[in-house]
């Protein structure tokens, strides 16, 4: 926090005027100017002492109405301030906010309601500090001021925005092509699957987290060895795909992260078990119909940034291919698109924020349904559904529709 000067503009003017009166009194021999100069300097010194000498200490309890703040979502911050001083000074307060969070976090102190409160809106995803509380007081003459910070900071997690997407036209299950595989794993028996000890080479997506926490060692679900998850969402965050690698504020990457979260949440609402990984194979979240799964995914996506290289999609999918496969990437040329193979996924959907000429056609030839990922996430999603016409030349989209059918 930048250091603020003690004197206000009025105080600086009084100090300059006092010194000027003393100089003029000495040069002109005017006794009245001497009195005025001494008075101005005395009042200025008194004002400085009045705001600097009193010892003040205090604590701040800060509460945010939502644990996770979504981009564009509004939440209320409430502060309870305990200030210990000779007297409660009147002044102005402000809570220090990062650029990633907007809000009118200032007002008069002490407040009429007895507590401080203001609204914040998420602007950019990430984990950001809020605070400290800064109290600015001014002496009765308005000549001197003091700013003092109270309390610690508190972090707020801003997660990507999740949009409501249109339902899939055809429900596609896991490898067997039925829609019943996912629902059977979401029932009461899903927690009773027989776990076994993790063996090097097992997919990290098969880890039984509850058994792992209970036994203190990695455990995997025995039944899941025979089938892959019902749906798979892959976020390609390799540096080569994005204009500003390592920059979390890239608008195109922000849209991609939002699509990733929206697609995963939408698919689990349709009854699928969903795994979300990045292009390096790192598990970002596993959704099995629990609210904690959703929050865990959003927190993980709040921290991702473009970096590293991408692995081959076949290696990412592993053994049996999933039903719906959502692949989200950035700049995509024709050569790279030709290398993206859906590996037998029943419903492969490819979203690119910046497809270059020929990329969509190359991907369609391998069975993908392709759409340009623009600012409107919901519209881009609808572009890959069989009953909609997506981006690009009409011939390419008709080909995508024929493949999907």
Short mmCIF file of C-alpha atoms in Angstrom, two decimals:
data_model
loop_
_atom_site.label_atom_id
_atom_site.label_comp_id
_atom_site.label_asym_id
_atom_site.label_seq_id
_atom_site.Cartn_x
_atom_site.Cartn_y
_atom_site.Cartn_z
CA UNK A 1 0.00 0.00 0.00
CA UNK A 2 1.59 3.36 -1.01
CA UNK A 3 2.56 5.73 1.78
CA UNK A 4 0.29 8.77 2.10
CA UNK A 5 1.56 12.20 3.11
CA UNK A 6 0.59 13.55 6.54
CA UNK A 7 -0.45 17.03 5.41
CA UNK A 8 -3.50 17.58 3.25
CA UNK A 9 -3.47 20.16 0.47
CA UNK A 10 -5.01 22.63 2.91
CA UNK A 11 -2.33 21.79 5.47
CA UNK A 12 0.43 22.26 2.92
CA UNK A 13 -1.04 25.65 2.01
CA UNK A 14 -1.22 26.69 5.66
CA UNK A 15 2.41 25.67 6.21
CA UNK A 16 3.61 27.60 3.15
CA UNK A 17 1.51 30.63 4.10
CA UNK A 18 2.89 30.59 7.69
CA UNK A 19 6.48 30.50 6.50
CA UNK A 20 5.74 33.24 3.96
CA UNK A 21 4.22 35.46 6.67
CA UNK A 22 7.30 35.07 8.85
CA UNK A 23 9.59 36.00 5.97
CA UNK A 24 7.42 38.98 5.03
CA UNK A 25 7.23 40.13 8.66
CA UNK A 26 11.03 40.10 8.89
CA UNK A 27 11.47 41.99 5.61
CA UNK A 28 8.67 44.52 6.10
CA UNK A 29 8.76 44.85 9.85
CA UNK A 30 5.01 44.13 10.01
CA UNK A 31 4.18 42.78 13.48
CA UNK A 32 0.77 41.48 12.43
CA UNK A 33 2.33 39.20 9.80
CA UNK A 34 4.55 37.71 12.49
CA UNK A 35 1.50 36.85 14.62
CA UNK A 36 -0.32 35.37 11.65
CA UNK A 37 2.69 33.28 10.62
CA UNK A 38 3.21 31.92 14.13
CA UNK A 39 -0.50 31.11 14.43
CA UNK A 40 -0.58 29.22 11.11
CA UNK A 41 2.48 27.19 12.00
CA UNK A 42 1.16 26.43 15.48
CA UNK A 43 -2.20 25.24 14.14
CA UNK A 44 -0.44 23.09 11.55
CA UNK A 45 1.80 21.46 14.15
CA UNK A 46 -1.19 20.90 16.44
CA UNK A 47 -3.10 19.21 13.62
CA UNK A 48 -0.21 16.87 12.87
CA UNK A 49 0.12 15.88 16.52
CA UNK A 50 -3.64 15.39 16.83
CA UNK A 51 -3.69 12.70 14.15
CA UNK A 52 -0.28 11.13 14.75
CA UNK A 53 0.00 10.80 18.53
CA UNK A 54 -3.14 8.83 19.51
CA UNK A 55 -2.34 5.11 19.59
CA UNK A 56 -4.93 3.04 17.78
CA UNK A 57 -5.21 -0.69 17.35
CA UNK A 58 -8.00 -2.91 16.23
CA UNK A 59 -9.14 -6.11 14.59
CA UNK A 60 -11.29 -6.84 11.56
CA UNK A 61 -13.50 -9.90 11.03
CA UNK A 62 -14.31 -10.20 7.33
CA UNK A 63 -17.07 -12.50 6.02
CA UNK A 64 -17.93 -13.22 2.37
CA UNK A 65 -21.43 -14.51 1.64
CA UNK A 66 -20.23 -17.10 -0.93
CA UNK A 67 -17.29 -19.48 -0.61
CA UNK A 68 -16.64 -19.41 -4.36
CA UNK A 69 -17.26 -16.28 -6.39
CA UNK A 70 -18.10 -16.87 -10.03
CA UNK A 71 -16.96 -14.46 -12.73
CA UNK A 72 -19.71 -11.82 -13.13
CA UNK A 73 -21.38 -13.00 -9.90
CA UNK A 74 -22.06 -10.56 -7.05
CA UNK A 75 -21.43 -11.35 -3.40
CA UNK A 76 -21.60 -9.36 -0.15
CA UNK A 77 -18.63 -8.70 2.11
CA UNK A 78 -19.39 -7.86 5.75
CA UNK A 79 -16.78 -6.47 8.14
CA UNK A 80 -16.97 -6.21 11.91
CA UNK A 81 -14.38 -3.76 13.17
CA UNK A 82 -13.17 -3.55 16.75
CA UNK A 83 -11.19 -0.32 17.16
CA UNK A 84 -9.38 0.48 20.40
CA UNK A 85 -8.48 4.14 20.80
CA UNK A 86 -8.94 7.14 23.07
CA UNK A 87 -11.90 8.06 20.93
CA UNK A 88 -13.49 6.65 17.82
CA UNK A 89 -12.31 8.95 15.02
CA UNK A 90 -14.55 10.07 12.25
CA UNK A 91 -13.18 9.57 8.80
CA UNK A 92 -13.33 7.42 5.70
CA UNK A 93 -12.74 3.69 5.36
CA UNK A 94 -11.85 1.56 2.37
CA UNK A 95 -11.19 -2.13 1.94
CA UNK A 96 -8.33 -2.80 -0.45
CA UNK A 97 -9.55 -4.83 -3.47
CA UNK A 98 -7.51 -6.50 -6.24
CA UNK A 99 -8.12 -5.61 -9.88
CA UNK A 100 -9.72 -9.03 -10.37
CA UNK A 101 -12.61 -8.05 -8.10
CA UNK A 102 -14.72 -4.90 -8.48
CA UNK A 103 -16.80 -3.17 -5.85
CA UNK A 104 -17.48 0.08 -3.98
CA UNK A 105 -15.53 -0.79 -0.84
CA UNK A 106 -15.45 2.61 0.85
CA UNK A 107 -17.59 4.82 3.05
CA UNK A 108 -17.76 6.98 6.18
CA UNK A 109 -16.54 5.72 9.53
CA UNK A 110 -18.05 4.93 11.96
CA UNK A 111 -21.08 3.68 10.00
CA UNK A 112 -24.63 4.18 11.19
CA UNK A 113 -25.37 0.44 11.05
CA UNK A 114 -22.47 -0.50 13.31
CA UNK A 115 -20.84 -2.71 10.68
CA UNK A 116 -19.28 -2.25 7.27
CA UNK A 117 -20.75 -3.93 4.22
CA UNK A 118 -20.32 -3.74 0.46
CA UNK A 119 -20.84 -5.78 -2.72
CA UNK A 120 -18.11 -7.29 -4.88
CA UNK A 121 -18.27 -8.75 -8.40
CA UNK A 122 -15.87 -11.32 -9.82
CA UNK A 123 -13.95 -9.98 -12.82
CA UNK A 124 -11.14 -12.47 -13.39
CA UNK A 125 -10.74 -16.00 -12.10
CA UNK A 126 -8.03 -16.85 -9.60
CA UNK A 127 -7.32 -16.62 -5.88
CA UNK A 128 -7.08 -13.01 -4.74
CA UNK A 129 -6.52 -11.19 -1.42
CA UNK A 130 -9.09 -8.77 -0.02
CA UNK A 131 -7.93 -6.26 2.57
CA UNK A 132 -6.55 -4.83 4.71
CA UNK A 133 -9.08 -2.28 5.93
CA UNK A 134 -7.68 1.24 5.68
CA UNK A 135 -9.04 4.01 7.93
CA UNK A 136 -8.35 7.59 6.93
CA UNK A 137 -8.90 10.31 9.54
CA UNK A 138 -8.45 14.07 9.28
CA UNK A 139 -8.05 16.65 12.09
CA UNK A 140 -10.89 19.15 12.77
CA UNK A 141 -9.14 21.87 10.75
CA UNK A 142 -8.58 19.61 7.75
CA UNK A 143 -4.84 20.26 7.75
CA UNK A 144 -3.40 16.82 8.56
CA UNK A 145 -4.49 13.26 7.82
CA UNK A 146 -3.59 9.75 8.82
CA UNK A 147 -4.11 6.43 7.09
CA UNK A 148 -3.80 3.23 9.06
CA UNK A 149 -4.39 -0.38 8.05
CA UNK A 150 -6.26 -2.78 10.32
CA UNK A 151 -6.74 -6.53 10.19
CA UNK A 152 -5.39 -9.23 7.92
CA UNK A 153 -6.26 -9.98 4.32
CA UNK A 154 -8.63 -12.74 3.31
CA UNK A 155 -8.55 -14.58 0.02
CA UNK A 156 -11.49 -14.96 -2.33
CA UNK A 157 -11.56 -17.60 -5.05
CA UNK A 158 -13.03 -16.43 -8.34
CA UNK A 159 -14.06 -19.42 -10.45
CA UNK A 160 -15.00 -19.52 -14.17
CA UNK A 161 -18.56 -18.81 -15.17
CA UNK A 162 -20.71 -21.89 -15.81
CA UNK A 163 -23.33 -21.54 -18.54
CA UNK A 164 -26.48 -23.59 -19.03
CA UNK A 165 -26.08 -25.68 -22.17
CA UNK A 166 -28.60 -27.35 -24.45
CA UNK A 167 -29.12 -31.09 -23.88
CA UNK A 168 -27.47 -33.63 -26.15
CA UNK A 169 -29.86 -34.83 -28.82
CA UNK A 170 -28.83 -38.47 -28.41
CA UNK A 171 -27.79 -39.97 -25.09
CA UNK A 172 -24.61 -41.95 -25.49
CA UNK A 173 -23.32 -44.22 -22.78
CA UNK A 174 -19.84 -45.55 -22.12
CA UNK A 175 -18.06 -48.05 -24.24
CA UNK A 176 -21.04 -50.35 -24.60
CA UNK A 177 -23.09 -47.64 -26.31
CA UNK A 178 -25.81 -47.64 -23.66
CA UNK A 179 -26.93 -44.82 -21.44
CA UNK A 180 -27.26 -47.03 -18.39
CA UNK A 181 -23.61 -47.35 -17.50
CA UNK A 182 -23.35 -43.87 -15.99
CA UNK A 183 -26.56 -44.03 -14.02
CA UNK A 184 -25.59 -47.32 -12.41
CA UNK A 185 -22.46 -45.71 -11.03
CA UNK A 186 -24.35 -42.75 -9.61
CA UNK A 187 -26.68 -44.82 -7.44
CA UNK A 188 -26.34 -45.96 -3.86
CA UNK A 189 -23.90 -48.66 -4.78
CA UNK A 190 -21.31 -46.31 -6.21
CA UNK A 191 -19.55 -45.97 -2.86
CA UNK A 192 -19.54 -49.76 -2.29
CA UNK A 193 -17.24 -50.64 -5.17
CA UNK A 194 -14.42 -52.92 -4.02
CA UNK A 195 -11.19 -50.88 -3.91
CA UNK A 196 -7.74 -52.35 -4.31
CA UNK A 197 -4.25 -50.99 -3.86
CA UNK A 198 -2.91 -48.70 -6.58
CA UNK A 199 -0.49 -50.39 -9.00
CA UNK A 200 1.93 -48.30 -11.13
CA UNK A 201 0.29 -47.93 -14.52
CA UNK A 202 -3.26 -47.61 -13.20
CA UNK A 203 -5.11 -44.57 -14.47
CA UNK A 204 -5.25 -41.72 -11.95
CA UNK A 205 -8.89 -41.31 -12.99
CA UNK A 206 -9.72 -44.60 -11.24
CA UNK A 207 -8.51 -43.58 -7.78
CA UNK A 208 -11.05 -44.27 -5.01
CA UNK A 209 -10.49 -41.09 -2.97
CA UNK A 210 -12.62 -42.09 0.00
CA UNK A 211 -10.80 -45.42 0.41
CA UNK A 212 -7.48 -43.61 -0.10
CA UNK A 213 -8.23 -41.18 2.71
CA UNK A 214 -9.40 -44.02 4.98
CA UNK A 215 -6.41 -46.32 4.43
CA UNK A 216 -3.71 -43.71 3.97
CA UNK A 217 -2.53 -45.11 0.62
CA UNK A 218 -3.68 -44.83 -2.97
CA UNK A 219 -6.60 -47.14 -3.77
CA UNK A 220 -8.40 -47.66 -7.10
CA UNK A 221 -11.89 -48.91 -7.93
CA UNK A 222 -11.75 -52.56 -9.00
CA UNK A 223 -14.81 -52.41 -11.27
CA UNK A 224 -13.57 -49.39 -13.17
CA UNK A 225 -10.68 -51.36 -14.59
CA UNK A 226 -13.04 -52.79 -17.18
CA UNK A 227 -14.49 -49.54 -18.52
CA UNK A 228 -13.55 -45.94 -19.02
CA UNK A 229 -15.51 -43.03 -17.53
CA UNK A 230 -18.76 -42.23 -19.32
CA UNK A 231 -17.59 -38.81 -20.53
CA UNK A 232 -14.25 -37.07 -20.86
CA UNK A 233 -13.54 -33.33 -21.14
CA UNK A 234 -10.03 -32.28 -22.18
CA UNK A 235 -8.77 -28.70 -21.85
CA UNK A 236 -5.81 -28.11 -24.18
CA UNK A 237 -3.75 -25.56 -22.33
CA UNK A 238 -0.45 -26.19 -24.11
CA UNK A 239 1.44 -22.96 -24.70
CA UNK A 240 1.54 -23.41 -28.47
CA UNK A 241 -2.24 -23.05 -28.73
CA UNK A 242 -2.55 -19.64 -27.10
CA UNK A 243 -1.45 -16.16 -28.12
CA UNK A 244 -0.22 -15.26 -24.63
CA UNK A 245 1.07 -18.44 -22.96
CA UNK A 246 1.29 -18.16 -19.18
CA UNK A 247 -1.14 -15.23 -19.15
CA UNK A 248 -4.35 -16.07 -17.29
CA UNK A 249 -6.00 -12.89 -18.62
CA UNK A 250 -6.06 -14.08 -22.26
CA UNK A 251 -9.75 -13.61 -23.24
CA UNK A 252 -9.70 -16.65 -25.54
CA UNK A 253 -8.29 -18.87 -22.81
CA UNK A 254 -10.85 -17.55 -20.34
CA UNK A 255 -13.61 -18.58 -22.74
CA UNK A 256 -12.04 -22.02 -23.11
CA UNK A 257 -11.92 -22.51 -19.35
CA UNK A 258 -15.56 -21.45 -19.07
CA UNK A 259 -16.55 -23.92 -21.78
CA UNK A 260 -14.62 -26.65 -19.98
CA UNK A 261 -16.50 -26.02 -16.73
CA UNK A 262 -19.86 -25.65 -18.48
CA UNK A 263 -19.49 -28.84 -20.52
CA UNK A 264 -18.41 -30.91 -17.51
CA UNK A 265 -21.23 -29.67 -15.28
CA UNK A 266 -23.76 -30.13 -18.09
CA UNK A 267 -22.70 -33.71 -18.84
CA UNK A 268 -22.87 -34.77 -15.20
CA UNK A 269 -26.36 -33.26 -14.99
CA UNK A 270 -27.33 -35.49 -17.91
CA UNK A 271 -26.31 -38.53 -15.88
CA UNK A 272 -22.76 -39.15 -17.05
CA UNK A 273 -19.75 -39.68 -14.87
CA UNK A 274 -17.30 -37.04 -16.10
CA UNK A 275 -13.52 -36.76 -15.87
CA UNK A 276 -11.83 -33.46 -16.71
CA UNK A 277 -8.14 -33.48 -17.62
CA UNK A 278 -5.74 -31.08 -19.27
CA UNK A 279 -3.67 -31.73 -22.37
CA UNK A 280 -0.79 -33.08 -20.26
CA UNK A 281 -3.02 -35.71 -18.68
CA UNK A 282 -3.35 -33.99 -15.29
CA UNK A 283 -6.68 -34.71 -13.63
CA UNK A 284 -8.50 -31.44 -12.95
CA UNK A 285 -11.71 -32.94 -11.61
CA UNK A 286 -13.87 -36.05 -11.44
CA UNK A 287 -17.61 -35.43 -11.34
CA UNK A 288 -19.84 -38.18 -10.02
CA UNK A 289 -22.94 -36.21 -9.10
CA UNK A 290 -21.73 -34.70 -5.80
CA UNK A 291 -21.66 -30.96 -5.08
CA UNK A 292 -18.12 -31.20 -3.68
CA UNK A 293 -16.95 -32.64 -7.00
CA UNK A 294 -18.25 -29.58 -8.82
CA UNK A 295 -16.61 -27.15 -6.40
CA UNK A 296 -13.32 -29.02 -6.58
CA UNK A 297 -13.31 -28.78 -10.37
CA UNK A 298 -14.12 -25.07 -10.35
CA UNK A 299 -11.33 -24.35 -7.86
CA UNK A 300 -8.87 -26.29 -10.03
CA UNK A 301 -10.00 -24.39 -13.13
CA UNK A 302 -9.61 -21.08 -11.27
CA UNK A 303 -5.86 -21.67 -11.22
CA UNK A 304 -5.06 -23.11 -14.66
CA UNK A 305 -3.00 -21.14 -17.17
CA UNK A 306 -1.56 -21.88 -20.63
CA UNK A 307 1.75 -23.70 -20.30
CA UNK A 308 3.59 -26.85 -21.26
CA UNK A 309 3.06 -29.23 -24.17
CA UNK A 310 0.18 -31.49 -25.12
CA UNK A 311 0.22 -35.28 -25.13
CA UNK A 312 -1.31 -37.42 -27.85
CA UNK A 313 -5.04 -37.70 -27.37
CA UNK A 314 -4.90 -41.48 -27.66
CA UNK A 315 -2.59 -41.63 -24.65
CA UNK A 316 -4.93 -39.31 -22.74
CA UNK A 317 -7.97 -41.48 -23.36
CA UNK A 318 -6.25 -44.75 -22.56
CA UNK A 319 -8.04 -48.10 -22.99
CA UNK A 320 -11.77 -48.12 -23.73
CA UNK A 321 -12.95 -44.83 -25.29
CA UNK A 322 -15.59 -42.71 -23.53
CA UNK A 323 -19.04 -41.81 -24.81
CA UNK A 324 -19.08 -38.00 -25.10
CA UNK A 325 -15.61 -36.57 -25.66
CA UNK A 326 -15.18 -32.79 -25.45
CA UNK A 327 -11.83 -31.39 -26.60
CA UNK A 328 -11.28 -27.64 -26.11
CA UNK A 329 -8.29 -25.95 -27.71
CA UNK A 330 -7.05 -22.59 -28.96
CA UNK A 331 -5.34 -21.89 -32.27
CA UNK A 332 -5.57 -24.96 -34.48
CA UNK A 333 -4.10 -25.39 -37.96
CA UNK A 334 -4.92 -28.05 -40.53
CA UNK A 335 -1.85 -30.18 -39.79
CA UNK A 336 -2.50 -30.34 -36.05
CA UNK A 337 -6.21 -30.96 -36.61
CA UNK A 338 -5.37 -33.97 -38.78
CA UNK A 339 -3.42 -35.44 -35.86
CA UNK A 340 -6.35 -35.18 -33.44
CA UNK A 341 -8.08 -38.53 -33.47
CA UNK A 342 -11.18 -39.14 -31.31
CA UNK A 343 -9.94 -42.72 -30.71
CA UNK A 344 -13.35 -44.33 -30.95
CA UNK A 345 -15.28 -41.93 -28.75
CA UNK A 346 -19.01 -42.23 -29.39
CA UNK A 347 -19.71 -38.48 -29.49
CA UNK A 348 -16.51 -36.45 -30.16
CA UNK A 349 -16.91 -32.66 -29.98
CA UNK A 350 -14.07 -30.28 -30.82
CA UNK A 351 -14.04 -26.58 -29.88
CA UNK A 352 -11.27 -24.25 -31.09
CA UNK A 353 -11.06 -20.56 -30.29
CA UNK A 354 -9.00 -19.82 -33.41
CA UNK A 355 -9.28 -22.53 -36.10
CA UNK A 356 -7.12 -21.73 -39.11
CA UNK A 357 -8.26 -22.42 -42.70
CA UNK A 358 -8.67 -26.13 -43.33
CA UNK A 359 -8.56 -27.13 -39.66
CA UNK A 360 -12.29 -27.73 -39.29
CA UNK A 361 -12.46 -29.83 -42.45
CA UNK A 362 -9.49 -31.95 -41.36
CA UNK A 363 -11.07 -32.62 -37.98
CA UNK A 364 -14.44 -33.46 -39.51
CA UNK A 365 -12.82 -36.11 -41.72
CA UNK A 366 -11.76 -37.94 -38.56
CA UNK A 367 -15.26 -37.89 -37.08
CA UNK A 368 -15.24 -34.74 -34.94
CA UNK A 369 -18.11 -32.32 -34.73
CA UNK A 370 -16.40 -28.93 -34.85
CA UNK A 371 -17.33 -25.43 -33.70
CA UNK A 372 -15.51 -22.17 -33.26
CA UNK A 373 -15.51 -21.23 -29.60
CA UNK A 374 -16.54 -17.57 -29.54
CA UNK A 375 -17.69 -15.27 -26.77
CA UNK A 376 -21.07 -17.00 -26.58
CA UNK A 377 -20.34 -20.39 -25.02
CA UNK A 378 -23.94 -21.61 -25.27
CA UNK A 379 -24.13 -20.86 -29.00
CA UNK A 380 -20.85 -22.65 -29.65
CA UNK A 381 -22.16 -25.71 -27.82
CA UNK A 382 -25.33 -25.75 -29.88
CA UNK A 383 -23.25 -25.58 -33.06
CA UNK A 384 -21.98 -29.13 -32.49
CA UNK A 385 -25.38 -30.68 -31.80
CA UNK A 386 -26.69 -32.84 -34.68
CA UNK A 387 -29.74 -30.67 -35.31
CA UNK A 388 -27.80 -27.41 -35.61
CA UNK A 389 -25.55 -25.94 -38.29
CA UNK A 390 -22.17 -25.00 -36.91
CA UNK A 391 -19.31 -22.87 -38.03
CA UNK A 392 -17.43 -22.88 -41.25
CA UNK A 393 -18.44 -23.81 -44.78
CA UNK A 394 -21.80 -25.45 -45.19
CA UNK A 395 -20.22 -28.52 -46.74
CA UNK A 396 -18.02 -29.09 -43.70
CA UNK A 397 -20.85 -28.75 -41.27
CA UNK A 398 -23.08 -31.04 -43.28
CA UNK A 399 -20.26 -33.56 -43.23
CA UNK A 400 -20.00 -33.23 -39.45
CA UNK A 401 -23.73 -33.80 -39.13
CA UNK A 402 -23.58 -36.92 -41.30
CA UNK A 403 -20.69 -38.35 -39.26
CA UNK A 404 -22.45 -37.71 -35.95
CA UNK A 405 -25.59 -39.40 -37.21
#
